[in-house]
């Protein structure tokens, strides 16, 4: 009989399955090429502990675990489940590595068991999990198995077995034959768990998980030089709790890049406004210096010494720079503090900032503004002779509770021209290339409502931003985006072609449009990403750069040719990680609501989707009034939810910005009325048109205003089987008065409505006052130091539902504000949300109980 077959037969008899729970044997594993190791030269026969060198010491030798691409040699198990790896020749000793991936479609713990007569170590996800430091001479020995725990959910686990294999002859006592290197891999379910199936693979492809939203390298910024020859590309590489930031200098002509900065060592690194040079701030023991870099030679020069240690703006003529310096106000030294304003609760309320100018030739610095108001530099004129200064007055008796003033200051005469005074809804301003006009932002109610385009009885949504042009000679203002539906995020008036380029919230996209002031037309740029994060133009070339993200890809950077309207990809740092992920399909799905208005949306399908199956579904909707953009990364990521077996429906209900002023105005004084109807109608119609959705297992989730919507929805319908509210508002009146920005946000969301003149809005629309109607199991989560929506909003709803005996849980996230930023806490927080959905939408309580064993 063949030796290996005989040994396998013997092992099969010896290792018969005596366990009641489910056990799986690994059928195939992949090996890396063996690494030959030698014993060290022995200066002495014993070490300081009196020990001889042994194979146990060879096992401990450091060996970096390679990537999946190295494990290319398939090794199949025999009928008994045993692998027989390569035996080295000439009595050499080798370290051999074997790897496989393991995953499950539900939360479960398993026990990994490796049986072998050889010495070996087990690594799970790169960490040493178990060691076997003995070497047996017979398969009958009961000490030849080691175990390690596995929890391959929601992320798959990579298992690597590191084994010492020698070519020496060692007789088996019973067989009187050589012992070949042999091992068996099994995974055993927990006791009483007969449902979990552990899946094995060796593919680089895997399902996307929540840590993918944070880990990896991404583009964070991009800026082009004045002449359009060079580009600065900034990156952030996150490794978990830690990360690194780098900036590269890209040569457009040579199509090559060099590392120019690491972790912000070159502070404020950017382009000079006119010359083709970089500048940065260098802080030394002698003082703070302004350094320039010639990108062609990388030669550095000191432009100015002992400049102020502040954030600077260099004038277009490159002769002066401007900066703001803060003066601290008087703080109460008493334990009693008499507030000057509702905003006096915020730190730094009494501090004031003033504009200063620094002459780069003489080194003279002077203060340009003075008084009791903070002043802000809005822009510098193209000839560097004038600046725009803004300041505001708090007017607590009138929304939006602040009025702004904009001045044009002549730097030679120090005389100011008032451009507007006490404007309630005006925003920032910047000069046109010829310095004769201003590009101004503001809401529809700015400048006596000249930009309004809303229906009768509506109030403008102040978060839907418009753009205006002011003629400086006449002070006449034109609302150039009055009939333009996208909301303006940013704008730049280009000197080269005299066009204005707007980055806009355009429904659930962020697109860039050019505007021609001559013929008053808008043209959408054919850019390659769904959401444009940065768009930058060269001053003296028809070249631009941009970076953005899509719903199924992370950040990428491009060069854009304004003449040919073509894009060239120059950076896609996340692609290596993304290429290993298996993503489900994303499709648009829109419907017409009962008011005859089209409501946009999209849905995500699980990878390996099977239309014959029934899937639970999660519904997500916007927070605040901004639509849910088509971004891959997100605190509530559609692809990640889909990877865990959910259909995900993202709806853009009434009130969102970027769909036109009339649509956005539906947000004002509604607090859920039309919004909830859109979500309910859309969800019902989606289920009707997509029979693969289990209509009994629908969940919903939202944050901030979306958290309010989660609570409010449960007072209007019982169609949801589970709900999650993060940082949600339960009482409109308490949020209005208590949050740092409660009453100012409400100046838009609840325009002209207050608890005393519209109690129906503040009470009847508040979920807290309708808590007895809630039947849905709801999870409340909230940061303990949230200054936007105070944690009391979740506390009072939790208390109400507990008193009512309703199914509710409340997770407080330590030291987190309105969002969850800390990596470790963010992962734990997300896992708790998904475990909640698993409990109620998959009828699987295992993950939730593992995270919170004391919960009911």
Coordinates of C-alpha atoms in Angstrom, one line a residue, residues 57-400:
X57 CA 14.4 28.2 18.2
X58 CA 14.2 28.0 14.4
X59 CA 10.4 28.2 14.7
X60 CA 10.7 31.5 16.6
X61 CA 12.9 33.0 13.9
X62 CA 11.2 36.1 12.4
X63 CA 9.6 35.8 9.1
X64 CA 7.4 38.5 7.5
X65 CA 4.1 37.1 6.3
X66 CA 3.9 37.9 2.6
X67 CA 0.9 39.1 0.6
X68 CA -1.7 36.8 -1.0
X69 CA 0.1 36.9 -4.3
X70 CA 2.9 34.7 -3.0
X71 CA 0.5 31.8 -2.1
X72 CA 0.1 30.4 -5.5
X73 CA 0.9 26.7 -5.0
X74 CA -2.4 24.8 -4.4
X75 CA -2.3 21.8 -2.1
X76 CA -5.3 19.6 -1.9
X77 CA -6.3 17.5 1.1
X78 CA -6.7 13.7 0.8
X79 CA -9.9 11.9 1.7
X80 CA -9.1 12.1 5.4
X81 CA -8.5 15.9 5.1
X82 CA -4.7 15.8 5.5
X83 CA -2.2 17.8 3.5
X84 CA 1.2 16.5 2.6
X85 CA 3.5 19.4 1.8
X86 CA 6.8 19.2 0.0
X87 CA 9.5 17.4 1.9
X88 CA 12.9 19.1 1.6
X89 CA 15.8 17.1 0.0
X90 CA 19.2 16.4 1.5
X91 CA 17.9 16.6 5.1
X92 CA 17.5 20.4 4.9
X93 CA 15.2 22.3 7.1
X94 CA 12.6 24.6 5.7
X95 CA 10.0 27.0 6.9
X96 CA 6.8 26.6 4.9
X97 CA 3.8 28.9 4.9
X98 CA 0.3 27.9 4.0
X99 CA -2.6 30.3 3.8
X100 CA -6.4 30.5 3.3
X101 CA -9.2 32.9 3.9
X102 CA -12.2 32.1 6.0
X103 CA -15.5 33.9 6.1
X104 CA -19.1 33.5 7.2
X105 CA -22.4 35.2 6.2
X106 CA -23.4 35.8 9.9
X107 CA -21.7 36.5 13.2
X108 CA -20.3 33.4 14.7
X109 CA -17.3 32.1 16.6
X110 CA -15.4 29.1 15.5
X111 CA -12.4 27.0 16.7
X112 CA -9.6 26.5 14.2
X113 CA -7.8 23.2 14.8
X114 CA -4.6 22.2 13.2
X115 CA -3.3 18.6 13.6
X116 CA 0.3 17.9 12.7
X117 CA 3.4 16.1 14.0
X118 CA 5.4 19.1 13.0
X119 CA 6.3 22.3 14.9
X120 CA 4.2 25.2 13.7
X121 CA 2.6 28.6 14.4
X122 CA -0.9 29.8 13.5
X123 CA -1.4 33.5 12.5
X124 CA -4.8 35.0 12.2
X125 CA -5.0 38.3 10.4
X126 CA -1.2 38.8 10.8
X127 CA -1.2 38.1 14.6
X128 CA 0.2 35.0 16.3
X129 CA -2.7 33.1 17.6
X130 CA -1.2 29.7 18.6
X131 CA 2.1 27.8 18.7
X132 CA 2.9 24.1 18.6
X133 CA 6.5 23.8 19.7
X134 CA 6.6 20.0 19.9
X135 CA 7.4 17.4 17.3
X136 CA 5.8 14.0 17.5
X137 CA 7.1 10.7 16.2
X138 CA 3.7 9.0 15.8
X139 CA 0.3 10.1 14.7
X140 CA -1.3 8.3 17.7
X141 CA 0.2 11.0 20.0
X142 CA -2.7 13.1 21.4
X143 CA -0.6 16.3 21.6
X144 CA -0.3 17.0 18.0
X145 CA -3.3 19.5 17.7
X146 CA -3.4 23.2 18.5
X147 CA -6.4 25.5 18.4
X148 CA -7.1 29.2 17.8
X149 CA -10.4 31.2 17.9
X150 CA -11.9 32.7 14.8
X151 CA -14.6 35.4 14.3
X152 CA -14.5 36.0 10.6
X153 CA -17.4 38.5 10.5
X154 CA -18.0 41.1 9.3
X155 CA -14.5 40.9 7.9
X156 CA -13.0 37.7 6.5
X157 CA -10.0 36.4 8.3
X158 CA -6.7 35.3 6.8
X159 CA -5.1 32.3 8.3
X160 CA -1.4 31.5 7.8
X161 CA 0.2 28.4 9.1
X162 CA 4.0 28.6 9.5
X163 CA 5.6 25.1 9.7
X164 CA 9.0 23.7 10.3
X165 CA 9.6 20.9 7.8
X166 CA 12.8 18.8 7.8
X167 CA 14.2 16.3 5.4
X168 CA 15.6 14.1 8.1
X169 CA 14.4 10.5 8.5
X170 CA 12.3 9.8 11.6
X171 CA 10.7 6.4 12.0
X172 CA 7.1 6.1 13.1
X173 CA 7.0 3.7 15.9
X174 CA 4.0 1.7 14.6
X175 CA 4.7 1.9 10.9
X176 CA 8.5 1.8 10.9
X177 CA 8.4 4.3 8.0
X178 CA 9.4 7.9 7.5
X179 CA 7.0 10.5 8.8
X180 CA 6.2 12.8 6.0
X181 CA 5.3 16.5 6.8
X182 CA 1.6 16.3 7.4
X183 CA -1.2 18.5 8.7
X184 CA -5.0 18.8 8.8
X185 CA -7.1 22.0 9.2
X186 CA -10.6 21.9 10.7
X187 CA -13.0 24.6 11.9
X188 CA -15.5 23.6 14.5
X189 CA -18.7 25.6 15.3
X190 CA -19.5 26.7 18.8
X191 CA -21.6 24.4 20.9
X192 CA -25.2 24.3 19.7
X193 CA -24.4 26.2 16.5
X194 CA -25.4 24.0 13.6
X195 CA -26.2 26.9 11.3
X196 CA -23.0 28.7 10.6
X197 CA -21.1 27.6 7.4
X198 CA -17.5 28.7 7.2
X199 CA -16.4 29.5 3.7
X200 CA -12.8 29.1 2.5
X201 CA -11.0 30.8 -0.3
X202 CA -7.6 31.9 -1.5
X203 CA -8.8 34.7 -3.7
X204 CA -7.6 38.3 -3.3
X205 CA -11.3 39.3 -3.8
X206 CA -13.2 39.9 -0.6
X207 CA -16.3 41.8 0.5
X208 CA -16.0 45.4 1.4
X209 CA -16.2 46.2 5.2
X210 CA -16.5 49.2 7.4
X211 CA -12.8 49.6 8.0
X212 CA -12.3 50.1 4.3
X213 CA -14.1 53.4 4.8
X214 CA -11.2 54.6 6.9
X215 CA -8.1 52.6 6.1
X216 CA -5.9 53.1 3.0
X217 CA -4.4 55.9 1.0
X218 CA -6.5 58.7 -0.5
X219 CA -6.1 62.0 -2.2
X220 CA -7.0 64.8 0.1
X221 CA -6.1 68.0 -1.9
X222 CA -4.8 69.1 -5.3
X223 CA -3.5 72.5 -6.4
X224 CA -2.0 73.6 -9.8
X225 CA 0.8 76.2 -10.3
X226 CA 0.1 79.6 -11.8
X227 CA 1.5 78.7 -15.2
X228 CA 0.0 75.2 -15.1
X229 CA 3.2 73.3 -15.2
X230 CA 3.2 71.6 -11.8
X231 CA 0.7 70.2 -9.4
X232 CA 0.7 69.6 -5.7
X233 CA -1.1 66.4 -4.7
X234 CA -1.7 65.7 -1.0
X235 CA -2.5 62.3 0.4
X236 CA -3.6 60.7 3.7
X237 CA -2.7 57.1 4.4
X238 CA -4.6 55.8 7.4
X239 CA -3.5 52.7 9.2
X240 CA -6.1 52.7 12.0
X241 CA -5.5 54.9 15.0
X242 CA -2.5 56.3 13.2
X243 CA -1.8 57.6 9.7
X244 CA 0.6 59.7 7.7
X245 CA 0.1 62.7 5.4
X246 CA 2.3 63.4 2.4
X247 CA 2.4 65.8 -0.5
X248 CA 3.9 65.1 -3.9
X249 CA 5.1 67.6 -6.6
X250 CA 3.9 66.4 -10.0
X251 CA 5.5 67.6 -13.2
X252 CA 2.9 67.7 -15.9
X253 CA 5.3 67.6 -18.9
X254 CA 7.5 64.8 -17.5
X255 CA 4.5 62.9 -16.0
X256 CA 6.5 62.2 -12.9
X257 CA 6.3 63.1 -9.2
X258 CA 8.6 63.6 -6.2
X259 CA 7.8 63.6 -2.5
X260 CA 8.0 67.1 -1.3
X261 CA 6.5 67.1 2.2
X262 CA 5.7 64.6 5.0
X263 CA 3.2 65.1 7.8
X264 CA 3.0 68.9 7.3
X265 CA 6.7 69.6 8.0
X266 CA 6.4 72.3 5.3
X267 CA 3.6 74.3 6.9
X268 CA 1.1 76.0 4.6
X269 CA 2.8 74.5 1.6
X270 CA 1.2 76.1 -1.5
X271 CA 1.8 78.1 -4.7
X272 CA 2.8 81.7 -5.0
X273 CA 0.0 83.7 -6.6
X274 CA 2.0 84.8 -9.6
X275 CA 5.5 83.3 -9.9
X276 CA 5.9 79.6 -10.7
X277 CA 7.2 78.8 -7.2
X278 CA 6.0 77.2 -4.0
X279 CA 6.1 78.7 -0.6
X280 CA 6.0 77.3 3.0
X281 CA 6.4 78.4 6.5
X282 CA 9.5 77.2 8.5
X283 CA 9.5 77.6 12.2
X284 CA 13.0 77.6 13.8
X285 CA 14.5 78.6 17.1
X286 CA 15.4 82.0 15.5
X287 CA 11.9 82.7 14.3
X288 CA 9.4 82.0 11.6
X289 CA 10.6 82.2 8.0
X290 CA 8.9 82.3 4.6
X291 CA 10.6 79.9 2.2
X292 CA 10.1 79.5 -1.5
X293 CA 10.9 76.5 -3.7
X294 CA 11.7 76.5 -7.4
X295 CA 10.0 73.3 -8.6
X296 CA 12.3 73.0 -11.6
X297 CA 15.4 72.8 -9.5
X298 CA 14.0 72.2 -6.0
X299 CA 16.2 75.0 -4.8
X300 CA 15.0 76.7 -1.7
X301 CA 15.3 80.4 -0.9
X302 CA 14.3 82.5 2.1
X303 CA 11.8 85.2 1.0
X304 CA 11.3 86.7 4.4
X305 CA 12.5 86.2 8.0
X306 CA 10.7 86.6 11.3
X307 CA 7.2 86.8 9.8
X308 CA 4.2 86.4 12.1
X309 CA 3.4 82.9 13.1
X310 CA -0.1 82.9 11.6
X311 CA -2.0 81.6 8.6
X312 CA -1.0 83.9 5.7
X313 CA -2.4 85.0 2.3
X314 CA 0.1 86.4 -0.1
X315 CA -1.1 89.3 -2.3
X316 CA -1.1 88.9 -6.1
X317 CA 1.8 91.2 -6.5
X318 CA 3.8 89.1 -4.0
X319 CA 5.1 92.1 -2.1
X320 CA 2.9 91.9 0.9
X321 CA 1.0 89.2 2.9
X322 CA -2.0 89.4 5.0
X323 CA -2.9 87.5 8.2
X324 CA -5.5 87.6 11.0
X325 CA -4.5 87.8 14.6
X326 CA -6.8 86.9 17.4
X327 CA -7.1 89.0 20.6
X328 CA -8.6 87.2 23.6
X329 CA -11.5 88.8 25.3
X330 CA -12.1 89.0 29.0
X331 CA -13.3 85.7 30.6
X332 CA -15.3 85.7 33.8
X333 CA -13.0 84.8 36.7
X334 CA -16.0 84.1 38.9
X335 CA -17.9 80.8 39.3
X336 CA -20.9 82.8 38.1
X337 CA -21.1 83.8 34.5
X338 CA -23.6 86.3 33.2
X339 CA -24.2 85.4 29.5
X340 CA -24.0 88.2 27.0
X341 CA -25.9 86.2 24.3
X342 CA -27.1 82.6 23.7
X343 CA -23.9 82.1 21.7
X344 CA -21.8 83.2 24.8
X345 CA -22.0 79.5 25.9
X346 CA -19.5 78.7 23.2
X347 CA -15.7 78.9 23.9
X348 CA -14.0 82.0 22.6
X349 CA -17.2 84.1 22.2
X350 CA -15.5 87.2 23.5
X351 CA -12.4 86.8 21.4
X352 CA -11.9 89.1 18.4
X353 CA -9.8 88.8 15.2
X354 CA -8.2 91.6 13.2
X355 CA -6.5 91.9 9.9
X356 CA -2.8 92.7 9.6
X357 CA -0.5 93.4 6.7
X358 CA 3.2 92.4 6.5
X359 CA 5.5 94.1 4.0
X360 CA 7.8 91.4 2.6
X361 CA 10.4 94.0 1.6
X362 CA 10.7 96.1 4.7
X363 CA 9.5 93.5 7.2
X364 CA 7.1 96.0 8.6
X365 CA 3.8 94.7 10.0
X366 CA 0.8 96.8 10.7
X367 CA -2.8 96.3 12.0
X368 CA -5.4 97.2 9.4
X369 CA -8.6 96.8 11.4
X370 CA -9.5 97.7 14.9
X371 CA -12.6 97.8 17.1
X372 CA -15.0 95.6 19.0
X373 CA -16.0 93.5 15.9
X374 CA -14.0 90.7 14.5
X375 CA -13.1 91.5 10.9
X376 CA -12.4 89.0 8.2
X377 CA -10.4 89.2 4.9
X378 CA -12.7 88.1 2.1
X379 CA -10.4 88.8 -0.9
X380 CA -7.5 90.8 -2.2
X381 CA -7.9 92.8 -5.5
X382 CA -5.9 91.6 -8.5
X383 CA -3.7 94.7 -8.3
X384 CA -3.2 94.2 -4.6
X385 CA -4.3 97.8 -3.8
X386 CA -7.6 96.9 -2.2
X387 CA -9.0 94.3 0.1
X388 CA -12.6 93.2 1.0
X389 CA -13.3 93.3 4.7
X390 CA -16.4 91.8 6.3
X391 CA -17.8 91.9 9.8
X392 CA -21.2 91.1 11.3
X393 CA -23.5 92.2 14.1
X394 CA -25.5 89.8 16.2
X395 CA -29.2 90.7 16.0
X396 CA -30.9 88.2 18.3
X397 CA -34.4 89.5 17.6
X398 CA -34.4 88.8 13.9
X399 CA -33.5 85.8 11.9
X400 CA -30.9 84.7 10.8

